[in-house]
């Protein structure tokens, strides 16, 4: 009785929040409706949006290490591929075993779930020693050692050790059909896989959000702002970076599992540095200091790429357009697309960006400079940096 009362009360509160202007609840409800409606859209658009969700989760996991801890990795493709190869090997080698154990009707689903767990475990096993060695370095040296590990994994995969990875051809991923309760559905069907991806990505995103807003995430931000000060406060910086590295790799590994099912193949290219660069580019475009930055950046990255591909003449030079886009972002939107949108919103609403609550100070550095100029001082404003950080973390 009390449980139903609590549920009713929460539903009532949610309804009130939705009706009370453009609140987070209203955005959430509209987002959920959009995800449901998209399932009835054209098949290619479903595929493209599923691709976006996978890349968004990839960038989100990467940004836990980069945007929140201050470590730039160029080797996260290694963990992306780890998740993909884990599920691919299980589907290829253990599918018949699970068919004998649980029956052929449900075995494709069971094999895929077990493969996903194996892929995630494989990523964690790889991330533990790689992270332990990598976090001993900082800045450019950290980026270089992660790049080296990524390319080491690439070379190892194409060597086909023990016949596991099938060399340069990769492993074909066949998800199969599930027959249960008199009905049948194909896991790899676009709408089915889209629904599966939405559930997994939302759950992983919520988990990441909880990590970012937990005491663990607060320590990450403290390390990002000043490792020396964090260490002076008694924080084991190296150990914390190691744990963050492992969590970040695990999130990327989940994205890798989804990638294998979507692309129907686990290929060595997933380990290549150019794949790792996708997460970097999406994060820079969206804004590394905002939780939603990598998600927005992945959306911009994929849909601009798709828009360019609509014109064969432009398709041959799509790197040129992305180069120009990156130059524009780096020069004029240092807080990324999310920061630019928040700054635009605040200026349109007349808040100006200098208010006490962070005031849309997505472009906090520029606003701080303007304020300093207006006061005729040349001092930097650490308080504004804090406002930028807080705003980004809560976005």
Coordinates of C-alpha atoms in Angstrom, one line a residue:
X1 CA 0.0 0.0 0.0
X2 CA 2.8 2.4 1.0
X3 CA 4.8 1.4 -2.1
X4 CA 1.9 2.2 -4.4
X5 CA 1.5 5.5 -2.6
X6 CA 5.1 6.3 -3.1
X7 CA 5.0 5.4 -6.7
X8 CA 1.9 7.5 -7.2
X9 CA 3.5 10.4 -5.4
X10 CA 6.6 10.2 -7.6
X11 CA 4.5 10.0 -10.8
X12 CA 2.6 13.1 -9.6
X13 CA 5.8 15.0 -8.9
X14 CA 7.2 14.0 -12.3
X15 CA 4.0 15.2 -13.9
X16 CA 4.2 18.5 -12.1
X17 CA 7.8 19.0 -13.1
X18 CA 6.9 18.3 -16.7
X19 CA 4.2 20.9 -16.6
X20 CA 6.4 23.4 -14.9
X21 CA 8.2 24.9 -17.9
X22 CA 11.3 23.6 -19.7
X23 CA 12.5 21.5 -16.9
X24 CA 14.9 18.5 -17.0
X25 CA 11.9 16.2 -16.7
X26 CA 10.2 17.7 -19.7
X27 CA 13.3 17.3 -21.8
X28 CA 13.6 13.8 -20.6
X29 CA 10.1 13.0 -21.5
X30 CA 10.4 14.5 -24.9
X31 CA 13.7 12.6 -25.4
X32 CA 12.0 9.3 -24.5
X33 CA 9.2 10.0 -26.9
X34 CA 11.7 10.9 -29.6
X35 CA 13.5 7.6 -29.1
X36 CA 10.3 5.7 -29.4
X37 CA 9.1 7.5 -32.5
X38 CA 12.4 7.0 -34.2
X39 CA 11.9 3.3 -34.0
X40 CA 9.1 3.7 -36.6
X41 CA 11.3 5.8 -38.9
X42 CA 13.1 4.8 -42.1
X43 CA 15.4 1.8 -41.8
X44 CA 18.6 3.7 -42.6
X45 CA 17.9 6.5 -40.2
X46 CA 17.4 3.9 -37.5
X47 CA 20.8 2.4 -38.4
X48 CA 22.4 5.9 -38.4
X49 CA 21.0 6.8 -35.0
X50 CA 22.0 3.5 -33.6
X51 CA 25.5 4.2 -34.9
X52 CA 25.3 7.6 -33.2
X53 CA 24.4 6.0 -29.8
X54 CA 27.4 3.6 -30.0
X55 CA 29.8 6.4 -30.9
X56 CA 28.3 8.6 -28.1
X57 CA 28.9 5.9 -25.5
X58 CA 32.4 5.4 -26.9
X59 CA 33.2 9.2 -26.5
X60 CA 31.4 9.3 -23.1
X61 CA 33.7 6.6 -21.7
X62 CA 36.7 8.3 -23.2
X63 CA 35.7 11.6 -21.7
X64 CA 35.6 10.2 -18.2
X65 CA 39.3 9.9 -18.4
X66 CA 40.0 13.1 -20.5
X67 CA 37.4 15.7 -19.5
X68 CA 37.1 14.7 -15.8
X69 CA 40.6 13.5 -15.0
X70 CA 42.7 15.4 -17.4
X71 CA 44.3 12.4 -19.2
X72 CA 44.3 12.4 -23.0
X73 CA 44.3 8.8 -24.3
X74 CA 44.9 7.9 -28.0
X75 CA 44.6 4.2 -27.3
X76 CA 41.0 3.7 -26.3
X77 CA 40.4 2.0 -29.6
X78 CA 42.1 -1.0 -28.0
X79 CA 39.2 -1.4 -25.5
X80 CA 36.7 -0.6 -28.2
X81 CA 38.1 -3.6 -30.1
X82 CA 38.4 -5.7 -27.0
X83 CA 34.6 -5.6 -26.4
X84 CA 33.9 -6.3 -30.1
X85 CA 36.3 -9.2 -30.3
X86 CA 35.2 -10.7 -27.0
X87 CA 31.6 -11.0 -28.2
X88 CA 32.6 -12.1 -31.7
X89 CA 34.8 -14.9 -30.5
X90 CA 32.1 -16.2 -28.2
X91 CA 29.5 -16.1 -31.0
X92 CA 31.8 -17.9 -33.4
X93 CA 33.2 -20.6 -31.1
X94 CA 30.7 -21.2 -28.4
X95 CA 27.3 -20.7 -30.2
X96 CA 26.8 -24.5 -30.7
X97 CA 27.7 -25.2 -27.1
X98 CA 25.0 -22.8 -25.8
X99 CA 22.6 -24.3 -28.3
X100 CA 23.1 -27.7 -26.7
X101 CA 22.8 -26.2 -23.2
X102 CA 19.8 -24.0 -23.4
X103 CA 18.2 -25.0 -26.7
X104 CA 18.5 -23.6 -30.2
X105 CA 15.5 -21.3 -29.8
X106 CA 17.0 -18.9 -27.2
X107 CA 20.7 -19.7 -27.6
X108 CA 21.4 -16.7 -30.0
X109 CA 20.3 -14.3 -27.3
X110 CA 22.1 -16.2 -24.5
X111 CA 25.3 -16.4 -26.5
X112 CA 25.2 -12.7 -27.3
X113 CA 24.7 -11.8 -23.6
X114 CA 27.4 -14.1 -22.5
X115 CA 29.6 -12.8 -25.3
X116 CA 29.0 -9.2 -24.1
X117 CA 30.0 -10.2 -20.6
X118 CA 33.1 -11.9 -21.8
X119 CA 34.0 -8.9 -24.0
X120 CA 33.6 -6.6 -21.0
X121 CA 35.7 -8.9 -18.8
X122 CA 38.4 -9.1 -21.5
X123 CA 38.5 -5.3 -21.6
X124 CA 38.9 -5.0 -17.9
X125 CA 41.7 -7.7 -17.9
X126 CA 43.6 -5.7 -20.5
X127 CA 42.9 -2.3 -19.0
X128 CA 44.3 -3.3 -15.6
X129 CA 48.0 -3.7 -16.6
X130 CA 47.7 -1.1 -19.4
X131 CA 46.3 1.5 -17.1
X132 CA 48.7 0.6 -14.3
X133 CA 51.6 1.4 -16.6
X134 CA 50.1 4.3 -18.4
X135 CA 49.1 6.4 -15.3
X136 CA 52.7 6.6 -14.3
X137 CA 53.1 9.1 -17.0
X138 CA 51.4 12.5 -17.6
X139 CA 50.4 14.8 -20.4
X140 CA 52.1 14.0 -23.8
X141 CA 53.9 11.0 -22.4
X142 CA 50.6 9.5 -21.3
X143 CA 49.1 10.2 -24.7
X144 CA 52.0 8.5 -26.4
X145 CA 52.1 5.4 -24.3
X146 CA 48.3 4.8 -24.8
X147 CA 48.9 5.3 -28.5
X148 CA 51.6 2.7 -28.3
X149 CA 49.5 0.2 -26.5
X150 CA 46.7 0.8 -29.0
X151 CA 48.9 0.1 -32.0
X152 CA 50.5 -2.8 -30.2
X153 CA 47.0 -4.3 -29.9
X154 CA 46.4 -3.6 -33.6
X155 CA 49.6 -5.4 -34.6
X156 CA 48.8 -8.3 -32.3
X157 CA 45.3 -8.7 -33.8
X158 CA 46.4 -8.8 -37.4
X159 CA 48.9 -11.5 -36.5
X160 CA 46.0 -13.8 -35.6
X161 CA 47.3 -15.3 -32.4
X162 CA 46.2 -18.9 -31.9
X163 CA 43.7 -18.4 -34.7
X164 CA 41.5 -16.2 -32.5
X165 CA 41.2 -13.0 -34.4
X166 CA 41.2 -14.1 -38.0
X167 CA 43.9 -11.6 -39.0
X168 CA 43.2 -8.7 -41.2
X169 CA 39.8 -10.1 -42.2
X170 CA 38.4 -9.9 -38.7
X171 CA 35.5 -12.0 -37.4
X172 CA 32.0 -12.0 -38.9
X173 CA 29.4 -11.5 -36.2
X174 CA 26.1 -13.3 -36.8
X175 CA 23.5 -12.6 -34.1
X176 CA 20.9 -15.1 -35.3
X177 CA 17.1 -15.3 -34.6
X178 CA 15.4 -16.1 -31.3
X179 CA 12.4 -18.4 -31.2
X180 CA 10.5 -18.1 -27.9
X181 CA 6.9 -18.5 -26.9
X182 CA 5.8 -19.2 -30.4
X183 CA 7.2 -16.0 -31.7
X184 CA 10.5 -15.2 -33.5
X185 CA 12.6 -12.2 -33.9
X186 CA 16.0 -11.5 -35.3
X187 CA 18.5 -9.8 -32.9
X188 CA 20.3 -8.1 -35.7
X189 CA 17.2 -6.6 -37.2
X190 CA 17.6 -2.8 -37.2
X191 CA 14.6 -2.0 -35.0
X192 CA 15.4 -4.8 -32.6
X193 CA 19.0 -3.9 -32.3
X194 CA 18.1 -0.2 -32.0
X195 CA 15.9 -1.0 -29.0
X196 CA 18.6 -3.1 -27.5
X197 CA 21.2 -0.3 -28.0
X198 CA 18.9 2.3 -26.5
X199 CA 18.4 0.3 -23.4
X200 CA 22.1 -0.5 -23.0
X201 CA 23.4 3.0 -23.8
X202 CA 20.9 4.7 -21.5
X203 CA 21.8 2.4 -18.6
X204 CA 25.6 2.9 -19.3
X205 CA 25.1 6.7 -19.5
X206 CA 23.2 6.8 -16.3
X207 CA 25.9 4.7 -14.6
X208 CA 28.5 7.1 -15.9
X209 CA 26.5 10.1 -14.7
X210 CA 26.4 8.6 -11.3
X211 CA 30.1 8.1 -11.3
X212 CA 30.8 11.7 -12.3
X213 CA 28.5 13.0 -9.6
X214 CA 29.7 10.8 -6.9
X215 CA 32.6 11.5 -4.5
X216 CA 34.8 9.4 -6.8
X217 CA 33.9 11.9 -9.7
X218 CA 34.6 14.8 -7.4
X219 CA 38.1 13.5 -6.8
X220 CA 38.6 13.0 -10.5
X221 CA 37.8 16.7 -11.0
X222 CA 40.1 17.7 -8.2
X223 CA 42.9 15.8 -9.8
X224 CA 42.2 17.4 -13.2
X225 CA 42.3 20.9 -11.7
X226 CA 45.5 20.3 -9.7
X227 CA 47.1 16.9 -9.1
X228 CA 49.6 18.5 -6.7
X229 CA 46.8 20.0 -4.5
X230 CA 44.9 16.8 -4.7
X231 CA 47.9 14.9 -3.5
X232 CA 48.5 17.4 -0.7
X233 CA 45.0 16.6 0.5
X234 CA 45.9 13.0 0.9
X235 CA 44.5 11.6 -2.4
X236 CA 46.4 8.8 -4.0
X237 CA 46.4 10.4 -7.4
X238 CA 48.1 7.6 -9.3
X239 CA 45.7 5.0 -7.9
X240 CA 42.7 7.1 -8.5
X241 CA 43.8 7.7 -12.1
X242 CA 44.2 3.9 -12.5
X243 CA 40.7 3.2 -11.3
X244 CA 39.3 5.9 -13.6
X245 CA 41.2 4.4 -16.5
X246 CA 39.7 1.0 -15.8
X247 CA 36.1 2.3 -15.5
X248 CA 36.6 4.4 -18.7
X249 CA 37.9 1.4 -20.6
X250 CA 34.9 -0.7 -19.4
X251 CA 32.4 1.9 -20.7
X252 CA 34.2 1.9 -24.0
X253 CA 34.2 -1.9 -24.0
X254 CA 30.4 -1.9 -23.8
X255 CA 30.3 0.4 -26.8
X256 CA 32.6 -2.1 -28.6
X257 CA 30.2 -5.0 -27.9
X258 CA 27.4 -2.9 -29.4
X259 CA 29.6 -2.0 -32.4
X260 CA 30.3 -5.6 -33.2
X261 CA 26.6 -6.4 -33.4
X262 CA 25.8 -3.3 -35.4
X263 CA 28.6 -3.7 -38.0
X264 CA 28.3 -7.5 -38.0
X265 CA 32.1 -7.7 -37.9
X266 CA 35.0 -7.3 -35.4
X267 CA 37.9 -5.9 -37.4
X268 CA 41.4 -4.8 -36.6
X269 CA 40.6 -1.3 -37.6
X270 CA 38.7 -0.8 -34.3
X271 CA 42.1 -0.9 -32.6
X272 CA 43.7 1.6 -34.9
X273 CA 44.6 5.1 -33.6
X274 CA 42.2 6.6 -36.2
X275 CA 39.3 4.9 -34.3
X276 CA 40.6 6.3 -31.0
X277 CA 40.6 9.7 -32.7
X278 CA 36.9 9.6 -33.3
X279 CA 36.3 9.8 -29.5
X280 CA 38.7 12.6 -29.2
X281 CA 37.1 14.6 -32.1
X282 CA 33.6 14.0 -30.9
X283 CA 34.5 15.2 -27.4
X284 CA 36.3 18.3 -28.6
X285 CA 33.4 19.2 -30.9
X286 CA 30.8 18.7 -28.1
X287 CA 32.8 20.1 -25.2
X288 CA 35.0 18.0 -22.8
X289 CA 33.9 19.8 -19.6
X290 CA 30.3 19.0 -20.1
X291 CA 28.8 15.6 -19.4
X292 CA 26.6 15.9 -22.5
X293 CA 29.5 17.3 -24.6
X294 CA 30.7 13.9 -26.1
X295 CA 27.1 13.0 -26.9
X296 CA 26.4 16.2 -28.7
X297 CA 29.8 16.0 -30.4
X298 CA 29.1 12.4 -31.6
X299 CA 25.8 13.6 -33.0
X300 CA 27.4 16.5 -34.9
X301 CA 30.3 14.3 -36.1
X302 CA 28.1 11.5 -37.5
X303 CA 25.3 13.6 -39.0
X304 CA 27.6 16.1 -40.6
X305 CA 29.5 13.1 -42.0
X306 CA 26.3 11.7 -43.3
X307 CA 25.2 15.1 -44.7
X308 CA 28.5 15.4 -46.6
X309 CA 28.1 11.8 -48.0
X310 CA 24.8 12.9 -49.6
X311 CA 26.9 14.8 -52.1
X312 CA 29.4 12.6 -54.0
X313 CA 31.5 15.6 -55.0
X314 CA 31.9 16.7 -51.4
X315 CA 32.3 13.1 -50.1
X316 CA 35.8 12.8 -51.5
X317 CA 36.9 15.8 -49.4
X318 CA 35.0 15.2 -46.2
X319 CA 38.3 15.3 -44.2
X320 CA 38.7 18.9 -45.5
X321 CA 35.3 19.9 -44.0
X322 CA 36.0 18.2 -40.7
X323 CA 39.4 19.9 -40.6
X324 CA 37.7 23.3 -41.0
X325 CA 35.1 22.4 -38.4
X326 CA 37.8 21.4 -35.9
X327 CA 39.7 24.6 -36.5
X328 CA 36.5 26.7 -36.0
X329 CA 35.7 24.8 -32.8
X330 CA 39.2 25.1 -31.4
X331 CA 39.5 28.8 -32.2
X332 CA 36.1 30.1 -31.4
X333 CA 34.3 27.5 -29.3
X334 CA 36.8 26.2 -26.8
X335 CA 34.0 24.8 -24.6
X336 CA 32.6 23.0 -27.6
X337 CA 29.1 23.0 -29.1
X338 CA 27.4 22.6 -25.7
X339 CA 29.3 25.5 -24.3
X340 CA 28.5 27.6 -27.4
X341 CA 24.8 26.8 -27.1
X342 CA 24.7 27.6 -23.4
X343 CA 26.5 30.9 -24.0
X344 CA 24.0 31.7 -26.8
X345 CA 21.1 30.9 -24.6
X346 CA 22.4 33.1 -21.8
X347 CA 23.0 36.0 -24.1
X348 CA 19.5 35.7 -25.7
X349 CA 18.0 35.6 -22.2
X350 CA 20.1 38.6 -21.2
X351 CA 22.0 36.8 -18.4
X352 CA 25.3 37.8 -19.9
X353 CA 27.2 34.9 -18.6
X354 CA 28.6 36.5 -15.5
X355 CA 25.9 35.5 -13.0
X356 CA 26.5 33.7 -9.8
X357 CA 25.2 30.3 -10.8
X358 CA 27.6 29.9 -13.7
X359 CA 25.3 31.8 -15.8
X360 CA 25.8 29.9 -19.0
X361 CA 29.4 30.4 -18.7
X362 CA 30.2 27.7 -21.0
X363 CA 32.8 29.9 -22.5
X364 CA 34.0 30.8 -19.0
X365 CA 37.5 31.7 -20.1
X366 CA 36.4 34.3 -22.5
X367 CA 33.8 35.8 -20.2
X368 CA 36.4 36.0 -17.4
X369 CA 38.7 37.9 -19.7
X370 CA 35.9 40.3 -20.6
X371 CA 35.1 40.9 -17.0
X372 CA 38.8 41.5 -16.2
X373 CA 39.1 43.9 -19.1
X374 CA 36.1 45.8 -17.9
X375 CA 37.6 46.1 -14.5
X376 CA 40.9 47.1 -15.9
X377 CA 42.9 44.3 -14.2
X378 CA 45.1 41.7 -15.8
X379 CA 44.7 39.1 -13.1
X380 CA 43.3 35.7 -14.0
X381 CA 40.0 34.6 -12.4
X382 CA 40.2 31.1 -10.8
X383 CA 36.6 31.5 -9.6
X384 CA 35.4 31.7 -13.2
X385 CA 37.3 28.6 -13.9
X386 CA 35.4 26.9 -11.1
X387 CA 32.1 28.2 -12.5
X388 CA 33.0 26.7 -15.9
X389 CA 33.9 23.4 -14.3
X390 CA 30.8 23.3 -12.2
X391 CA 28.5 24.2 -15.0
X392 CA 30.0 21.6 -17.2
X393 CA 29.8 18.9 -14.7
X394 CA 26.2 19.5 -14.0
X395 CA 25.1 19.8 -17.7

